[in-house]
Amino acid sequence: EQTAQRMSALEKLCPHFHLSLQSGCDATLKRMNRHYTTREYSESVENIRKFFENPAITTDVIVGFPGETEEEFEQSYRFIRGIHFYETHVFKYSKRRQTAAASMPGQISNQVKTERSNLLLELNRVNSVEFRKLYIGKKAEVLFEEKKEIGGKQYWIGHTRDYIKTAVLADGEDNLSNVSRVLEITGLLDQEILSAKP
């Protein structure tokens, strides 16, 4: 909690936090030899949200780790859904030679891993859109990086302080590359990009 409080006092710190989870099930975490529990993970997220307004929290999750039962996956799914991540990077367990996991019993079939991965990818899509919608009607500082054509129109593309991709129509000849502007967020250009106006 003290660490999150100290970070929140730093003006130049961008509120984008990547906290690798791997699994939302304690039994699976134990087999993975991870030295934390879902409760400890939840407390870390709560501490960040206590001191940052609407921080972007991202994570990594592995599906199909050896021994992951349907019940364990469902526990993991419910935990991930409850956290409401901005983005969840989903990976299917891949056997590596000379690792402890490679010789563990209960290896999961590729079909099951794909099914579980697809469920989490859809959850990620829903959560990411919901997170972005929280910006609509608010002002945000955007650092622009590149010009890009989308749907036949030219846009300047950049990121907010918490690394949410944002676009504004490229009207006129202004070069916004490496320029920071405070803009009003008007909606979603697509499911991954916010639209904004000056």
Short mmCIF file of C-alpha atoms in Angstrom, two decimals:
data_model
loop_
_atom_site.label_atom_id
_atom_site.label_comp_id
_atom_site.label_asym_id
_atom_site.label_seq_id
_atom_site.Cartn_x
_atom_site.Cartn_y
_atom_site.Cartn_z
CA GLU A 1 0.00 0.00 0.00
CA GLN A 2 2.84 2.41 0.87
CA THR A 3 4.51 1.72 -2.48
CA ALA A 4 1.31 2.55 -4.39
CA GLN A 5 0.87 5.71 -2.32
CA ARG A 6 4.44 6.86 -3.04
CA MET A 7 4.04 6.14 -6.77
CA SER A 8 0.81 8.15 -6.92
CA ALA A 9 2.75 11.25 -5.80
CA LEU A 10 5.01 11.08 -8.87
CA GLU A 11 3.72 13.45 -11.55
CA LYS A 12 5.59 11.75 -14.39
CA LEU A 13 4.46 8.22 -13.56
CA CYS A 14 1.94 6.86 -16.05
CA PRO A 15 -0.84 4.84 -14.37
CA HIS A 16 -0.40 1.69 -16.46
CA PHE A 17 0.49 -1.36 -14.39
CA HIS A 18 1.35 -4.80 -15.70
CA LEU A 19 0.89 -7.39 -12.94
CA SER A 20 1.51 -10.88 -14.26
CA LEU A 21 -1.08 -13.28 -12.82
CA GLN A 22 -0.54 -16.58 -14.74
CA SER A 23 -3.65 -18.15 -13.17
CA GLY A 24 -6.59 -17.08 -11.05
CA CYS A 25 -6.63 -20.42 -9.23
CA ASP A 26 -4.45 -21.00 -6.16
CA ALA A 27 -4.01 -24.74 -6.85
CA THR A 28 -2.71 -24.00 -10.34
CA LEU A 29 -0.43 -21.25 -9.06
CA LYS A 30 1.06 -23.71 -6.58
CA ARG A 31 1.81 -26.25 -9.34
CA MET A 32 3.39 -23.40 -11.33
CA ASN A 33 5.65 -22.74 -8.33
CA ARG A 34 4.37 -19.17 -8.04
CA HIS A 35 4.97 -17.73 -4.59
CA TYR A 36 1.77 -15.71 -4.22
CA THR A 37 -1.95 -16.36 -3.89
CA THR A 38 -4.96 -14.86 -5.63
CA ARG A 39 -5.79 -13.06 -2.39
CA GLU A 40 -2.37 -11.39 -2.30
CA TYR A 41 -2.76 -10.49 -5.97
CA SER A 42 -6.19 -8.95 -5.31
CA GLU A 43 -4.74 -6.88 -2.49
CA SER A 44 -2.06 -5.49 -4.83
CA VAL A 45 -4.73 -4.47 -7.35
CA GLU A 46 -6.87 -2.89 -4.60
CA ASN A 47 -3.87 -0.88 -3.35
CA ILE A 48 -3.20 0.50 -6.83
CA ARG A 49 -6.85 1.42 -7.33
CA LYS A 50 -6.94 3.09 -3.93
CA PHE A 51 -4.39 5.71 -5.02
CA PHE A 52 -4.96 5.93 -8.80
CA GLU A 53 -8.24 6.84 -10.45
CA ASN A 54 -9.14 4.23 -13.05
CA PRO A 55 -5.60 2.85 -13.61
CA ALA A 56 -4.96 0.60 -16.60
CA ILE A 57 -4.05 -2.81 -15.19
CA THR A 58 -2.89 -5.53 -17.57
CA THR A 59 -1.84 -9.11 -16.97
CA ASP A 60 -0.61 -12.41 -18.45
CA VAL A 61 -2.54 -15.67 -18.06
CA ILE A 62 -1.59 -19.21 -19.06
CA VAL A 63 -4.35 -21.70 -19.86
CA GLY A 64 -3.96 -25.47 -19.96
CA PHE A 65 -1.11 -25.77 -17.48
CA PRO A 66 -0.67 -29.47 -16.59
CA GLY A 67 -3.34 -30.64 -14.17
CA GLU A 68 -5.65 -27.66 -14.75
CA THR A 69 -9.12 -29.16 -14.29
CA GLU A 70 -12.31 -27.65 -15.64
CA GLU A 71 -13.13 -26.46 -12.11
CA GLU A 72 -9.71 -24.83 -11.73
CA PHE A 73 -10.11 -23.06 -15.07
CA GLU A 74 -13.55 -21.83 -14.01
CA GLN A 75 -12.04 -20.47 -10.77
CA SER A 76 -9.39 -18.70 -12.81
CA TYR A 77 -11.98 -17.31 -15.23
CA ARG A 78 -14.16 -15.96 -12.39
CA PHE A 79 -11.16 -14.35 -10.71
CA ILE A 80 -10.02 -12.65 -13.93
CA ARG A 81 -13.57 -11.46 -14.63
CA GLY A 82 -13.80 -10.02 -11.11
CA ILE A 83 -10.57 -8.00 -11.43
CA HIS A 84 -11.76 -6.21 -14.61
CA PHE A 85 -8.38 -5.94 -16.31
CA TYR A 86 -7.82 -3.36 -19.02
CA GLU A 87 -6.07 -6.06 -21.04
CA THR A 88 -5.36 -9.74 -20.49
CA HIS A 89 -2.62 -11.39 -22.54
CA VAL A 90 -3.63 -15.04 -22.91
CA PHE A 91 -1.13 -17.82 -23.61
CA LYS A 92 -1.69 -21.54 -24.10
CA TYR A 93 0.72 -23.68 -22.07
CA SER A 94 3.45 -25.05 -24.29
CA LYS A 95 5.58 -27.99 -23.14
CA ARG A 96 9.29 -27.21 -22.85
CA ARG A 97 11.92 -29.93 -22.56
CA GLN A 98 13.74 -30.40 -19.27
CA THR A 99 11.19 -28.40 -17.28
CA ALA A 100 9.30 -29.76 -14.29
CA ALA A 101 5.95 -29.05 -15.98
CA ALA A 102 6.85 -31.13 -19.05
CA SER A 103 6.78 -34.34 -17.01
CA MET A 104 3.79 -33.47 -14.83
CA PRO A 105 0.71 -35.68 -15.08
CA GLY A 106 -2.51 -34.27 -16.48
CA GLN A 107 -1.21 -32.74 -19.70
CA ILE A 108 -4.04 -30.83 -21.38
CA SER A 109 -5.06 -31.42 -25.00
CA ASN A 110 -4.60 -28.68 -27.58
CA GLN A 111 -8.35 -28.63 -28.20
CA VAL A 112 -9.13 -27.89 -24.53
CA LYS A 113 -6.37 -25.27 -24.36
CA THR A 114 -7.81 -23.55 -27.43
CA GLU A 115 -11.35 -23.60 -25.99
CA ARG A 116 -10.14 -22.08 -22.70
CA SER A 117 -8.00 -19.53 -24.50
CA ASN A 118 -10.96 -18.43 -26.65
CA LEU A 119 -13.15 -17.92 -23.56
CA LEU A 120 -10.53 -15.66 -21.97
CA LEU A 121 -9.88 -13.78 -25.21
CA GLU A 122 -13.59 -12.96 -25.47
CA LEU A 123 -13.63 -11.85 -21.83
CA ASN A 124 -10.61 -9.65 -22.59
CA ARG A 125 -12.43 -8.09 -25.55
CA VAL A 126 -15.46 -7.23 -23.39
CA ASN A 127 -13.35 -5.89 -20.50
CA SER A 128 -11.14 -3.79 -22.79
CA VAL A 129 -14.12 -2.11 -24.46
CA GLU A 130 -15.75 -1.46 -21.06
CA PHE A 131 -12.53 0.11 -19.77
CA ARG A 132 -12.20 2.39 -22.78
CA LYS A 133 -15.83 3.50 -22.49
CA LEU A 134 -15.03 4.95 -19.06
CA TYR A 135 -13.11 7.70 -20.90
CA ILE A 136 -15.99 8.90 -23.06
CA GLY A 137 -16.99 12.46 -22.18
CA LYS A 138 -13.80 13.07 -20.21
CA LYS A 139 -10.62 14.95 -21.06
CA ALA A 140 -7.31 13.15 -21.39
CA GLU A 141 -3.75 14.06 -22.27
CA VAL A 142 -2.62 12.32 -25.45
CA LEU A 143 0.94 12.01 -26.76
CA PHE A 144 0.77 11.61 -30.54
CA GLU A 145 3.14 9.35 -32.44
CA GLU A 146 2.02 8.66 -36.00
CA LYS A 147 -0.40 9.50 -38.78
CA LYS A 148 -2.55 6.66 -40.03
CA GLU A 149 -5.44 6.11 -42.42
CA ILE A 150 -8.50 4.45 -40.87
CA GLY A 151 -11.70 3.94 -42.84
CA GLY A 152 -10.51 6.23 -45.61
CA LYS A 153 -9.72 9.13 -43.24
CA GLN A 154 -6.40 10.40 -41.90
CA TYR A 155 -5.91 10.36 -38.13
CA TRP A 156 -3.16 11.24 -35.72
CA ILE A 157 -2.68 8.27 -33.37
CA GLY A 158 -1.26 8.49 -29.87
CA HIS A 159 -1.66 7.21 -26.33
CA THR A 160 -3.13 8.56 -23.12
CA ARG A 161 -1.02 8.59 -19.95
CA ASP A 162 -2.21 5.08 -19.12
CA TYR A 163 -1.40 3.86 -22.64
CA ILE A 164 -4.85 3.80 -24.23
CA LYS A 165 -4.58 4.24 -28.00
CA THR A 166 -6.40 7.40 -29.10
CA ALA A 167 -7.07 9.03 -32.48
CA VAL A 168 -7.99 12.53 -33.63
CA LEU A 169 -8.84 13.54 -37.19
CA ALA A 170 -5.83 14.99 -38.97
CA ASP A 171 -7.35 18.32 -40.04
CA GLY A 172 -5.03 20.85 -41.61
CA GLU A 173 -1.27 20.52 -41.91
CA ASP A 174 -0.30 20.41 -38.22
CA ASN A 175 2.35 17.84 -37.48
CA LEU A 176 1.37 16.31 -34.14
CA SER A 177 4.21 13.75 -34.01
CA ASN A 178 5.67 13.82 -30.48
CA VAL A 179 3.17 16.52 -29.46
CA SER A 180 1.08 16.20 -26.31
CA ARG A 181 -2.47 17.61 -26.25
CA VAL A 182 -5.39 17.52 -23.80
CA LEU A 183 -8.45 16.35 -25.74
CA GLU A 184 -12.07 15.45 -25.13
CA ILE A 185 -12.73 11.73 -25.61
CA THR A 186 -15.84 11.39 -27.77
CA GLY A 187 -16.22 7.65 -28.29
CA LEU A 188 -14.66 4.53 -29.76
CA LEU A 189 -13.18 4.62 -33.25
CA ASP A 190 -13.07 0.85 -33.03
CA GLN A 191 -12.85 -1.59 -30.11
CA GLU A 192 -9.18 -0.74 -29.54
CA ILE A 193 -8.97 3.00 -30.28
CA LEU A 194 -10.61 5.96 -28.55
CA SER A 195 -11.77 8.86 -30.71
CA ALA A 196 -11.16 12.43 -29.55
CA LYS A 197 -11.59 16.05 -30.54
CA PRO A 198 -9.62 19.20 -29.60
#
